[in-house]
XYZ file of C-alpha atoms in Angstrom:
762
model
C 0.000 0.000 0.000
C -1.087 2.620 0.232
C -2.230 2.395 -3.385
C -4.245 -0.334 -5.021
C -1.819 -2.489 -6.982
C -2.285 -3.558 -10.587
C -0.187 -5.731 -12.801
C 1.074 -7.511 -9.708
C 3.216 -10.510 -10.690
C 6.115 -12.692 -9.555
C 9.122 -13.507 -11.684
C 10.295 -17.064 -10.903
C 13.726 -18.608 -11.320
C 14.695 -22.184 -10.221
C 18.157 -23.712 -10.443
C 18.686 -27.534 -10.144
C 21.895 -29.041 -8.713
C 24.638 -30.114 -11.034
C 23.625 -32.835 -13.410
C 19.980 -32.699 -12.443
C 16.945 -31.407 -14.276
C 13.772 -29.780 -13.125
C 10.433 -29.320 -14.839
C 7.903 -26.611 -14.089
C 4.569 -28.339 -14.445
C 1.999 -25.566 -13.899
C 0.448 -23.246 -11.398
C -2.142 -25.131 -9.266
C -5.339 -24.389 -7.425
C -3.967 -25.120 -3.939
C -0.849 -26.132 -2.090
C -0.012 -29.770 -2.761
C -2.626 -29.991 -5.499
C -1.871 -31.520 -8.885
C -4.742 -29.627 -10.568
C -3.535 -26.850 -12.821
C -5.288 -23.529 -12.979
C -7.236 -22.787 -16.099
C -6.507 -20.306 -17.382
C -2.938 -20.446 -16.140
C -1.554 -17.620 -14.084
C 2.007 -18.173 -15.260
C 3.504 -17.303 -18.553
C 4.743 -20.856 -19.231
C 3.903 -24.443 -18.338
C 5.523 -27.856 -18.820
C 8.991 -26.462 -19.373
C 12.155 -28.431 -18.513
C 15.610 -27.195 -17.643
C 18.838 -28.575 -18.866
C 21.004 -30.696 -16.564
C 22.345 -28.404 -13.923
C 20.984 -25.383 -15.850
C 18.537 -22.895 -14.377
C 15.093 -22.922 -15.840
C 14.350 -19.809 -17.915
C 12.617 -17.144 -15.876
C 8.850 -16.847 -16.170
C 6.181 -14.669 -14.625
C 3.005 -15.487 -12.756
C 0.136 -13.085 -12.045
C -1.624 -13.013 -8.721
C -5.087 -14.558 -9.089
C -8.408 -12.690 -9.118
C -9.935 -12.165 -5.719
C -12.590 -10.207 -3.912
C -13.345 -6.554 -3.444
C -11.310 -6.783 -0.293
C -8.223 -8.482 -1.731
C -8.464 -7.159 -5.227
C -11.034 -8.189 -7.791
C -9.104 -8.795 -10.932
C -6.166 -10.942 -11.947
C -2.973 -9.102 -11.204
C -4.763 -6.790 -8.767
C -3.913 -6.562 -5.062
C -5.655 -4.278 -2.598
C -3.645 -2.265 -0.116
C -2.742 -4.248 2.997
C -3.818 -7.590 1.411
C -2.016 -10.684 0.151
C -2.595 -13.381 -2.456
C -0.848 -16.723 -3.061
C 0.289 -18.440 -6.236
C 0.932 -22.232 -6.019
C 3.585 -23.636 -8.344
C 4.199 -27.322 -9.033
C 7.737 -28.496 -9.922
C 8.998 -31.995 -10.641
C 12.551 -33.242 -10.022
C 13.283 -35.456 -13.005
C 16.403 -37.267 -11.766
C 17.073 -39.650 -8.801
C 18.223 -37.552 -5.830
C 21.540 -38.084 -4.216
C 21.473 -40.165 -0.988
C 21.496 -37.044 1.084
C 18.996 -35.290 -1.207
C 19.166 -32.673 -3.975
C 18.782 -28.964 -3.275
C 16.845 -26.764 -5.723
C 17.147 -22.978 -5.346
C 14.029 -20.960 -6.227
C 13.996 -17.143 -6.423
C 10.832 -15.020 -6.706
C 10.815 -11.281 -7.473
C 7.521 -9.369 -7.147
C 6.590 -6.310 -9.259
C 3.560 -4.081 -10.077
C 2.548 -1.239 -12.388
C 2.702 1.236 -9.513
C 6.044 2.360 -8.140
C 7.261 0.460 -5.027
C 8.431 2.756 -2.286
C 10.192 -0.083 -0.427
C 11.982 -2.533 -2.677
C 14.081 -4.226 -0.013
C 11.586 -7.044 0.427
C 10.594 -7.619 -3.179
C 12.879 -10.634 -3.748
C 12.790 -13.935 -1.760
C 14.841 -17.111 -2.277
C 13.979 -20.597 -0.956
C 16.068 -23.789 -1.067
C 14.082 -27.003 -1.428
C 15.560 -30.460 -0.809
C 14.184 -33.379 -2.755
C 14.535 -36.976 -1.752
C 13.703 -40.311 -3.252
C 10.303 -41.822 -2.402
C 10.132 -45.070 -0.493
C 7.272 -47.115 0.969
C 8.341 -48.950 4.136
C 5.743 -51.284 5.578
C 5.813 -53.410 8.769
C 3.686 -56.399 9.737
C 3.838 -58.604 12.864
C 2.481 -62.089 13.551
C 2.737 -64.711 16.300
C 3.226 -68.439 15.937
C 0.455 -68.972 18.507
C -2.579 -66.907 19.364
C -2.900 -68.438 22.834
C -0.040 -69.725 24.966
C 0.498 -70.967 28.487
C 2.959 -69.400 30.857
C 6.512 -70.464 29.912
C 5.287 -71.899 26.605
C 7.736 -71.006 23.795
C 6.432 -69.210 20.708
C 7.827 -66.864 18.056
C 6.916 -63.379 17.009
C 7.742 -62.679 13.364
C 8.229 -59.120 12.137
C 8.238 -58.441 8.392
C 9.639 -55.167 7.025
C 9.028 -54.489 3.309
C 10.160 -51.623 1.070
C 7.798 -51.162 -1.854
C 9.929 -48.388 -3.305
C 10.334 -46.940 -5.684
C 13.465 -45.747 -3.894
C 15.858 -47.603 -1.681
C 15.817 -47.223 2.129
C 19.437 -46.477 2.832
C 19.256 -47.223 6.548
C 16.362 -49.284 7.833
C 15.929 -49.427 11.632
C 13.307 -51.395 13.560
C 12.320 -51.019 17.218
C 10.322 -53.813 18.858
C 8.924 -53.229 22.370
C 8.178 -56.450 24.222
C 5.206 -56.474 26.610
C 5.715 -56.907 30.346
C 6.396 -60.458 31.458
C 7.968 -61.584 28.172
C 11.363 -63.185 28.101
C 13.332 -63.882 24.937
C 14.315 -67.530 24.813
C 17.028 -67.171 22.189
C 18.827 -64.736 19.915
C 16.821 -62.434 17.687
C 17.548 -63.309 14.056
C 16.589 -61.872 10.733
C 16.859 -62.586 7.048
C 16.831 -60.088 4.219
C 15.556 -60.808 0.753
C 17.059 -58.288 -1.666
C 19.812 -57.820 -4.182
C 23.197 -57.392 -2.671
C 23.196 -53.900 -1.290
C 25.623 -52.092 0.942
C 25.090 -52.134 4.719
C 24.809 -55.108 7.065
C 22.381 -55.684 9.940
C 22.294 -56.495 13.648
C 19.699 -56.826 16.406
C 20.408 -55.883 19.999
C 18.337 -56.303 23.161
C 18.187 -53.798 26.015
C 15.612 -54.680 28.625
C 12.281 -55.054 26.893
C 13.414 -53.227 23.744
C 14.753 -55.009 20.664
C 16.549 -52.726 18.213
C 17.403 -54.002 14.733
C 19.620 -52.157 12.264
C 18.582 -53.871 9.024
C 20.883 -51.898 6.747
C 19.911 -50.843 3.204
C 16.625 -52.214 1.967
C 16.038 -51.714 -1.721
C 12.741 -51.137 -3.433
C 11.915 -54.830 -3.504
C 13.586 -55.798 -0.236
C 11.959 -57.731 2.578
C 13.515 -58.265 6.022
C 12.085 -60.940 8.319
C 12.936 -60.788 12.046
C 12.254 -63.731 14.388
C 11.879 -63.208 18.140
C 11.695 -66.481 20.128
C 9.892 -65.700 23.381
C 7.754 -66.875 26.258
C 5.626 -65.250 28.958
C 7.233 -65.817 32.345
C 4.616 -63.830 34.270
C 0.939 -63.384 33.719
C 0.146 -60.121 31.902
C -2.498 -57.726 33.095
C -5.774 -58.540 31.421
C -4.575 -61.957 30.314
C -2.885 -60.913 27.080
C 0.297 -59.259 25.931
C 0.656 -56.930 22.967
C 3.933 -56.597 21.092
C 4.517 -53.480 19.017
C 7.227 -53.108 16.355
C 7.899 -49.904 14.424
C 10.171 -49.272 11.444
C 11.838 -45.856 11.426
C 10.885 -43.458 8.580
C 13.150 -40.527 9.396
C 14.474 -39.334 6.015
C 17.787 -38.563 7.659
C 18.116 -42.326 8.130
C 16.282 -43.767 5.159
C 17.387 -41.206 2.606
C 13.827 -41.037 1.305
C 10.338 -39.986 2.050
C 8.040 -42.757 3.207
C 4.710 -42.640 1.461
C 1.872 -43.146 1.983
C 2.719 -43.689 5.718
C 0.490 -45.112 8.446
C 1.743 -48.647 7.808
C 5.051 -48.526 9.621
C 3.921 -50.155 12.929
C 2.871 -53.757 13.456
C 0.987 -55.095 16.478
C 0.537 -58.683 17.620
C -1.492 -59.675 20.686
C -1.089 -63.080 22.328
C -3.533 -64.428 24.911
C -1.885 -66.077 27.910
C -3.394 -68.745 30.111
C -2.182 -69.827 33.505
C -2.794 -72.600 35.977
C -3.066 -72.278 39.738
C -2.819 -74.432 42.817
C -4.312 -73.516 46.172
C -5.169 -74.860 49.578
C -5.491 -74.132 53.269
C -3.360 -74.809 56.318
C -5.655 -75.448 59.269
C -5.971 -76.929 62.741
C -7.473 -80.380 62.338
C -9.374 -80.359 65.619
C -12.415 -82.362 64.557
C -11.027 -85.629 63.270
C -14.149 -87.657 63.844
C -15.548 -89.624 60.921
C -14.984 -88.050 57.528
C -13.985 -84.711 59.069
C -10.394 -85.718 59.692
C -7.933 -84.110 57.300
C -10.630 -81.826 55.872
C -11.029 -78.207 56.998
C -14.270 -77.506 58.804
C -15.625 -74.039 59.537
C -12.926 -71.664 60.700
C -14.827 -71.102 63.942
C -14.354 -74.799 64.683
C -10.978 -75.397 63.089
C -8.913 -72.192 63.123
C -6.641 -71.424 60.193
C -2.881 -71.005 60.468
C -1.340 -67.850 59.022
C 2.281 -67.283 58.041
C 3.073 -70.832 56.899
C 5.586 -71.094 54.046
C 4.666 -73.284 51.054
C 7.060 -74.208 48.270
C 6.149 -75.500 44.805
C 8.855 -77.289 42.833
C 9.126 -79.415 39.727
C 9.526 -79.135 35.972
C 6.939 -77.557 33.747
C 5.658 -78.966 30.472
C 8.357 -77.056 28.591
C 11.307 -78.360 30.570
C 11.778 -75.370 32.858
C 12.630 -75.841 36.530
C 9.945 -74.328 38.771
C 10.701 -73.251 42.332
C 8.195 -70.879 43.914
C 7.299 -69.973 47.487
C 4.316 -68.321 49.097
C 2.910 -67.805 52.585
C -0.543 -68.426 53.982
C -2.649 -65.364 54.623
C -4.609 -64.469 57.757
C -7.239 -67.016 56.755
C -4.678 -69.794 56.368
C -5.099 -69.821 52.596
C -2.313 -69.974 50.047
C -2.283 -69.943 46.263
C 0.241 -70.274 43.491
C -1.698 -68.209 40.975
C 0.488 -68.040 37.860
C 1.731 -71.478 36.951
C 2.648 -73.084 33.663
C 1.351 -76.595 33.071
C 3.460 -79.241 34.727
C 5.583 -81.850 33.086
C 4.509 -85.488 33.233
C 6.108 -85.891 36.662
C 3.891 -83.186 38.121
C 4.639 -80.610 40.752
C 5.456 -81.044 44.437
C 3.995 -78.715 47.059
C 5.902 -78.780 50.351
C 4.730 -77.196 53.584
C 7.359 -75.930 55.991
C 6.165 -77.373 59.273
C 4.805 -74.476 61.363
C 6.252 -74.076 64.827
C 3.981 -75.197 67.625
C 2.135 -77.765 65.507
C 2.449 -81.405 64.518
C 1.084 -83.057 61.432
C -2.409 -84.401 61.823
C -2.600 -88.172 62.195
C -5.354 -88.111 59.570
C -4.294 -87.483 55.961
C -6.384 -85.343 53.597
C -8.979 -87.349 51.674
C -8.139 -88.783 48.266
C -11.711 -88.931 46.991
C -14.791 -86.823 47.412
C -15.469 -83.118 47.450
C -12.592 -82.365 49.788
C -9.964 -84.284 47.818
C -7.238 -82.461 45.859
C -8.743 -81.681 42.471
C -5.664 -82.585 40.420
C -4.757 -85.629 42.517
C -1.237 -86.170 43.807
C 0.241 -88.124 46.693
C 0.223 -86.762 50.258
C 3.059 -87.507 52.685
C 2.809 -86.258 56.268
C 6.505 -86.227 57.097
C 6.054 -87.828 60.504
C 4.897 -85.816 63.478
C 7.014 -82.721 62.966
C 8.515 -83.046 59.483
C 7.544 -81.113 56.374
C 4.428 -82.435 54.648
C 3.962 -82.508 50.877
C 1.774 -83.331 47.910
C 3.815 -84.830 45.074
C 2.993 -85.863 41.524
C 0.443 -83.101 41.000
C 0.021 -83.137 37.221
C -1.330 -79.731 36.324
C -2.817 -79.048 32.902
C -2.797 -75.625 31.288
C -5.450 -73.171 32.482
C -6.368 -75.467 35.390
C -7.254 -74.241 38.885
C -6.209 -77.026 41.239
C -7.788 -76.761 44.696
C -7.971 -78.518 48.071
C -4.257 -78.992 48.553
C -4.843 -78.667 52.267
C -2.386 -79.322 55.062
C -3.971 -80.494 58.338
C -2.090 -79.621 61.502
C -2.717 -80.217 65.170
C -1.596 -77.509 67.523
C 0.793 -78.436 70.291
C -1.311 -77.450 73.292
C -0.398 -76.291 76.743
C -1.637 -77.466 80.111
C -1.688 -75.033 82.996
C -3.200 -74.216 86.329
C -2.510 -73.000 89.838
C -1.538 -74.394 93.223
C -3.239 -72.486 96.017
C -4.349 -72.499 99.629
C -8.114 -72.833 99.801
C -8.530 -70.081 102.356
C -12.318 -69.960 102.295
C -12.596 -73.749 101.975
C -15.112 -73.557 99.154
C -13.279 -76.193 97.141
C -12.196 -73.933 94.318
C -9.635 -71.250 93.597
C -10.789 -67.694 94.224
C -8.060 -65.389 92.963
C -8.974 -62.531 95.243
C -9.267 -64.651 98.354
C -7.086 -67.722 98.169
C -3.333 -67.639 98.679
C -0.923 -68.646 95.910
C 1.672 -71.299 96.670
C 4.986 -70.577 94.977
C 7.636 -73.233 94.477
C 5.197 -76.147 94.362
C 6.129 -79.087 92.152
C 3.733 -80.318 89.470
C 4.572 -83.374 87.389
C 3.230 -84.300 83.969
C 2.897 -87.965 83.024
C 1.839 -89.902 79.965
C -1.557 -91.174 81.083
C -1.089 -94.439 79.219
C 2.378 -95.394 80.410
C 2.786 -93.122 83.452
C 6.173 -92.178 82.061
C 7.281 -88.803 83.368
C 7.046 -86.176 80.615
C 8.027 -82.977 82.407
C 8.180 -81.243 85.769
C 7.162 -77.669 86.521
C 7.488 -75.417 89.558
C 4.870 -72.803 90.330
C 5.793 -69.139 90.103
C 5.007 -66.342 92.537
C 1.347 -66.411 91.497
C 1.097 -70.145 92.054
C 0.887 -70.749 88.316
C 2.450 -73.613 86.374
C 2.390 -74.357 82.648
C 3.490 -77.159 80.338
C 3.840 -75.904 76.751
C 4.301 -77.495 73.311
C 2.724 -80.777 74.323
C 2.093 -83.710 72.036
C -1.637 -83.527 71.294
C -1.732 -87.217 70.437
C -1.030 -88.243 74.033
C -3.292 -88.195 77.040
C -1.822 -86.757 80.191
C -1.941 -87.112 83.951
C -1.031 -84.282 86.311
C 0.430 -85.031 89.719
C 1.094 -82.664 92.592
C 2.856 -83.769 95.762
C 1.979 -81.836 98.883
C 4.159 -78.694 98.955
C 6.630 -78.427 101.796
C 6.317 -74.666 102.023
C 4.600 -72.982 103.604
C 4.699 -75.423 106.494
C 1.609 -77.140 107.754
C -0.225 -77.789 104.497
C -2.698 -80.573 103.958
C -4.271 -81.888 100.793
C -7.241 -79.894 99.646
C -9.508 -79.778 96.604
C -8.437 -81.161 93.223
C -9.966 -79.116 90.394
C -10.086 -80.525 86.837
C -10.094 -77.483 84.579
C -11.162 -76.301 81.145
C -10.419 -77.674 77.691
C -10.540 -74.863 75.134
C -12.436 -72.776 77.639
C -15.123 -75.366 78.382
C -15.385 -77.683 81.368
C -13.621 -80.967 80.791
C -16.306 -83.639 80.576
C -14.361 -86.653 79.333
C -11.658 -88.034 81.579
C -10.053 -85.372 83.767
C -10.563 -87.550 86.825
C -9.630 -85.993 90.154
C -7.729 -88.438 92.362
C -6.963 -87.305 95.894
C -4.118 -88.985 97.776
C -3.052 -90.919 94.698
C -0.873 -92.781 94.126
C 0.213 -92.210 97.723
C -1.037 -90.257 100.677
C -0.223 -86.590 100.301
C -0.127 -86.601 96.490
C -3.024 -85.599 94.233
C -3.640 -86.370 90.579
C -5.866 -85.365 87.697
C -5.948 -88.312 85.339
C -6.697 -88.808 81.625
C -6.514 -85.275 80.243
C -7.256 -85.352 76.508
C -5.840 -82.428 74.491
C -6.063 -84.209 71.139
C -7.963 -81.341 69.519
C -4.828 -79.251 69.898
C -6.473 -76.885 72.350
C -5.175 -75.729 75.704
C -6.075 -77.076 79.097
C -6.358 -74.329 81.695
C -7.233 -73.973 85.370
C -6.191 -77.490 86.278
C -5.777 -76.440 89.886
C -4.570 -78.126 93.024
C -5.866 -76.678 96.275
C -4.235 -77.167 99.639
C -5.468 -76.494 103.115
C -3.430 -74.705 105.717
C -3.211 -76.920 108.808
C -2.485 -75.821 112.329
C -2.443 -77.256 115.835
C -4.431 -76.576 118.983
C -2.908 -77.583 122.315
C -3.256 -77.136 126.039
C -3.492 -79.044 129.296
C -5.840 -80.118 132.068
C -4.754 -79.177 135.564
C -6.085 -78.974 139.086
C -6.903 -75.418 140.051
C -5.889 -75.950 143.628
C -6.543 -72.403 144.754
C -9.720 -72.158 142.714
C -8.774 -68.774 141.205
C -9.652 -69.844 137.605
C -6.075 -69.411 136.487
C -3.020 -71.605 136.187
C -0.607 -70.506 138.878
C 2.795 -71.720 139.860
C 1.161 -73.388 142.810
C -1.132 -75.388 140.545
C 1.219 -78.270 140.041
C -1.170 -81.137 139.570
C -1.891 -82.241 135.988
C -4.629 -84.630 135.056
C -3.789 -87.510 132.705
C -6.346 -89.601 130.865
C -8.859 -86.795 130.360
C -10.770 -86.967 127.074
C -10.678 -83.797 124.962
C -12.580 -83.459 121.668
C -12.229 -81.068 118.717
C -15.723 -80.158 117.611
C -17.238 -78.055 114.831
C -20.733 -76.876 115.416
C -22.950 -74.868 117.672
C -22.035 -76.684 120.860
C -20.254 -79.696 122.197
C -23.382 -81.830 122.075
C -24.764 -81.136 118.600
C -21.484 -80.369 116.867
C -19.380 -82.804 114.851
C -16.401 -84.320 116.586
C -13.338 -84.038 114.347
C -10.651 -85.406 116.668
C -10.486 -86.960 120.120
C -7.397 -87.122 122.325
C -6.599 -88.116 125.898
C -4.313 -86.072 128.070
C -0.908 -87.476 128.760
C 0.806 -88.004 132.056
C 1.581 -84.304 132.089
C -2.049 -83.386 131.493
C -1.208 -82.070 128.015
C -3.364 -82.546 124.936
C -2.863 -81.553 121.283
C -4.801 -81.570 118.003
C -2.651 -81.578 114.860
C -3.605 -81.157 111.188
C -6.476 -78.866 111.992
C -7.633 -76.760 109.040
C -6.791 -73.145 109.744
C -9.098 -70.152 109.548
C -12.081 -72.148 110.781
C -14.077 -71.957 114.009
C -13.847 -74.797 116.477
C -14.851 -75.880 119.962
C -12.481 -77.754 122.251
C -14.705 -79.867 124.479
C -13.458 -81.538 127.628
C -15.165 -84.596 129.019
C -15.375 -83.818 132.710
C -12.938 -86.123 134.483
C -14.605 -88.438 136.980
C -14.534 -87.228 140.538
C -13.400 -83.709 139.771
C -15.446 -80.588 139.982
C -15.944 -78.390 136.942
C -13.458 -75.594 137.350
C -12.790 -73.269 134.401
C -12.055 -73.275 130.682
C -9.493 -70.614 129.840
C -10.630 -68.703 132.938
C -14.362 -69.090 132.370
C -15.759 -70.701 135.534
C -17.959 -73.732 135.229
C -17.162 -74.330 131.534
C -15.903 -77.431 129.825
C -15.504 -75.875 126.328
C -13.152 -73.411 124.695
C -14.137 -71.559 121.498
C -11.418 -71.168 118.843
C -12.451 -68.574 116.298
C -10.688 -68.368 112.909
C -7.858 -70.639 113.905
C -4.710 -68.815 112.811
C -2.291 -70.674 110.510
C 0.285 -70.582 113.304
C -2.099 -72.501 115.554
C -2.939 -71.809 119.191
C -1.457 -73.200 122.411
C -2.066 -72.933 126.178
C -5.727 -73.751 126.002
C -6.414 -74.652 129.637
C -9.016 -76.622 131.500
C -8.770 -76.169 135.317
C -10.488 -78.751 137.544
C -11.314 -78.646 141.231
C -10.974 -81.353 143.873
C -13.057 -82.003 146.985
C -12.127 -81.612 150.631
C -13.584 -82.623 153.968
C -12.766 -80.968 157.301
C -13.768 -81.034 160.959
C -12.636 -80.509 164.550
C -11.834 -82.664 167.595
C -12.650 -80.541 170.640
C -13.547 -80.554 174.324
C -17.344 -80.278 174.438
C -17.334 -78.986 178.054
C -19.762 -76.150 177.644
C -17.265 -73.653 179.089
C -19.332 -73.242 182.240
C -22.698 -73.373 180.543
C -24.408 -76.628 181.558
C -26.728 -76.585 178.576
C -23.808 -76.662 176.170
C -22.001 -79.548 177.768
C -21.713 -82.507 175.372
C -24.224 -80.919 173.022
C -22.272 -81.952 169.833
C -21.657 -78.344 168.901
C -18.352 -76.587 169.217
C -19.358 -73.550 171.148
C -17.361 -70.448 171.694
C -14.577 -71.021 174.115
C -14.500 -74.781 173.669
C -10.897 -75.817 173.027
C -9.710 -78.176 170.295
C -7.653 -81.251 171.047
C -4.274 -81.365 169.286
C -2.494 -84.306 167.580
C -5.515 -86.562 167.400
C -5.210 -88.931 164.407
C -8.116 -88.769 161.943
C -8.329 -91.268 159.088
C -10.409 -91.177 155.884
C -11.030 -94.423 154.065
C -13.161 -95.663 151.232
C -13.211 -95.677 147.426
C -13.388 -92.521 145.320
C -15.579 -92.024 142.267
C -12.732 -93.144 140.010
C -12.550 -96.458 141.907
C -9.368 -95.650 143.702
C -8.963 -96.848 147.314
C -8.575 -93.981 149.734
C -6.832 -94.315 153.098
C -5.280 -91.175 154.503
C -4.565 -90.021 158.063
C -3.965 -86.553 159.406
C -3.371 -85.178 162.930
C -5.426 -82.400 164.308
C -3.716 -79.071 164.562
C -3.339 -76.895 167.619
C -6.997 -75.930 167.365
C -8.111 -79.511 166.972
C -8.923 -78.961 163.276
C -8.318 -81.592 160.653
C -8.794 -81.488 156.818
C -8.363 -83.798 153.850
C -7.689 -81.871 150.575
C -7.380 -83.096 147.007
C -10.110 -85.654 147.266
C -12.164 -86.915 144.399
C -15.824 -87.327 144.851
C -16.689 -90.350 146.928
C -17.554 -93.622 145.336
C -20.963 -95.259 145.770
C -20.239 -96.311 149.376
C -19.064 -92.899 150.413
C -16.131 -92.106 152.585
C -15.558 -93.086 156.235
C -13.809 -90.733 158.642
C -12.542 -92.295 161.878
C -11.166 -90.589 164.957
C -8.198 -92.391 166.437
C -6.982 -92.612 170.035
C -6.256 -89.337 171.654
C -2.636 -89.209 172.631
C -2.015 -89.132 176.400
C -0.035 -86.007 175.932
C -3.172 -84.326 174.668
C -5.114 -85.182 177.821
C -7.604 -87.697 179.047
C -11.134 -87.420 177.770
C -14.356 -89.392 177.688
C -16.155 -89.883 174.433
C -18.532 -87.181 173.461
C -21.170 -86.649 170.782
C -20.189 -86.888 167.058
C -21.819 -84.382 164.768
C -22.251 -85.080 160.989
C -21.086 -82.249 158.746
C -22.623 -80.733 155.575
C -21.557 -83.660 153.371
C -23.849 -85.957 155.291
C -23.038 -89.419 156.535
C -23.893 -91.520 159.581
C -22.595 -92.040 163.103
C -23.523 -95.646 163.574
C -20.147 -96.423 165.084
C -18.589 -94.454 167.854
C -15.865 -92.000 166.801
C -16.661 -92.603 163.160
C -18.619 -90.961 160.325
C -19.662 -93.383 157.616
C -21.260 -93.182 154.140
C -20.086 -89.630 153.569
C -21.303 -88.839 150.001
C -18.658 -86.254 149.230
C -19.489 -84.599 145.931
C -17.101 -83.551 143.153
C -15.387 -80.289 143.930
C -17.248 -79.980 147.210
C -15.532 -78.428 150.202
C -17.274 -80.239 153.080
C -16.996 -79.269 156.734
C -18.471 -80.436 160.095
C-alpha cells in the first residue's frame, strides 16, 4: 500500500543441482494440489531445464480475488495478500542425502514500489527419493500358556520406488515376556551395501537392518515366552520401522503402515489350599477343613512349589498363607509329566495331623497327587500333582494339630469352698507339678509354680493323654491336701476323663488323670488346692486355789482326760473331728487342723473332779477357737477342782454353861484337842482306794484336801486314840457335817457322800 496495486506478478527462477533437471509443471489451485489452474496464471507451463541449468525465468500473475483483496487478476488491494501455487517436478534420482533446488521469486507491479528491499525472496528445497516402508507382525500362537515357547515374526518391506538407505526397527516387548534365544533376521534383496544387527536392552529389541532396496523384505524372528501373567490376560507386542528421512534417505509414502501389532492371549494354571488346625477328626472330618470357627486357620506358613513344567523349565516358587490360612500359586505353567510337588514348611507349635487329607470326594485335591505327612514334625507334601494348562487345582490342604499347653494353679483354699478364688485364696509358689503320659505313666516334664502359684506345660504332644500329679508342697509349712480341680479344655469344662484323684498314688499326692488335648487346644485352670493346717494344744490341771487361772502353785496335771475337737454350735450337737486323751503331764494336742475355721475344744469332765474353768471361764468345759490362725494356738487350759472334807476334835465342856455340855456343837470357848489322828477311808468315784490319816492341829482342826468325789459307798472318817499327851477325855457326841453321813459307830462318820469339787466341813 497505500495504493491499489495492478499488474502484480512474480518472476520465478529455479536452479537444479549439477547434473539434475527440473520441470515446471503448472500453477495449481492449492498447495499440494496436482490440478492446474485454467486459465494459467504463469507465462509458461511444462517447461524443462537442462542438466544443472537454471530454468528460464517466467512470470506469474496473482489470481483474481474479492473486493477486499483485489477483484481482478494481477490486482492486489492495499494491505492484502494473495498466493500463487507452483508445481515443480525433479526429473532425476536424488543423491542419498537429497538434492537442493534454489528458487527465487521477485515481485513487481505497475505502480512504483516505495520499499523494494523485500521484493525478492529465495527458498532452497531439498528433494529426496520416495520409499514405501511397511511393517507387519504375527505370532506363531494366538494363545499360549505361561513359559510356553512361541515366536513373534516381524516383516519389514520396502515397496519403493526408492531404496531405504538405513532401515531401523524397534520392537517393544510387553511386560512379562522373556526372549528364549537370539533375535535373528533374514533379508531378501539384491546385494546392497550395509549389514544388519539386532540388539536387546531390557524389553526393547533394536534391529539395524541396513539398506533395503525397493523390492527388499527383512524378516525378524523373536523367540519368546511369557514368564509372568500379563495384566488382562494378554500381551501386545509393538514393532515400528523408522521413517526418518535422515536415516532412510527417502520420504516414506503413503505412511500409516510402519507399525505392526501382535497380541497373544496367555493362560495360567493355579494351585491352592489351606493350612488349618485339624481339631475335629471324627468320621470323615479328619484331614478336611471344617468351619474356621471350629478349626482355626494357620497364618504365616511357608509353602514351596517345585518341579519341571511342560516345557522343561525348573519351577521353584514360594508363598505364605494369609490371615485365613489360605495360600495360592496363581500363575503357573502346566506341569511336566512328573507333576509338581507342594511342600509345607512345618509351622512351629504344631504337629502333622494323624489323619491325611482325603483322596476322593469333594474335599480331595482336584488334580490328585500323593500326600506324605513327614512324621509328626517333618515337612508335609503333595507330590505328583500333574497340572494341565489353564487349570485351577484346589484342596491342597495341610492339616495340623496344635501343640497345646496345660496349665493351672496351686493355692491355699482359704475360704474352703473347694475352688480357687483369685482374690481370696493364697498362691503357693515353688510347688512341684509333674506331667505324666496317662497311658504309660512315664514322666514327661516337671514344673514349679511361680510367685502367682501358676504352672504351665507348653508345646505338648496332642496325640497323648496326660496325667497331672502334685505332691503336697513343703512350704509354707503345715499344708494338707485340699480340693483337686479338673479345669477347662478350650475354655469349656472338661467332661471326658479329667478324673480328680486325691491322695493318689500315695497319701499326700493328688492327681488329675486322663486329660485329653487331642484337639490341639489348651487345658487351663487345672488347679490343686491345699489347706493350711495348724495345731491346737493345752493341758488339764487342778486349780488348787480355785482362782480360775493356772498358777505356779497349781502343780497337779490330770492324765487320761478326754478332749474333743468339735465343729458346730455346741459340744453336744457339733461334729467331733478329733479326740485325744491327756498325757501323764495333762497335756493334749490336736494336729492337722484346718486353719481359719471356728472350732470348739470340748473336755469330758474327768470323773470325781469338779468343773473348774475353761481358759478362765468358771464352770465351763468348752473353749471356742475362732478363725484358727495358721500358726495354731497353744495354752488352752481346763482347770479342775478337787473335793475336801474338814472337821474338829474338841472338848465339848460347855465352858461353864451346863446346857452346852456334850451338846455336839463346838461352842465359843471350847478348846480343840491337838495331835488326834483322823483317818479317811473308802473308794473314790474313780474307783481308787482312799486311806489317809492326818493329825489335828493346835486348834483340833483336821482337813483332807485333794479328794475326788466319793464312790458309791461314800467315805468313812474315823477318829483315832487321843494321845495321852493331849489329855484324858471321855467320848462325846459326834456331829455329821454338811456332806452328810452316819454315826452308827462311835468315833466314826460313815457313808459320807462327798461330791465332786465340794468343800465339806463339820
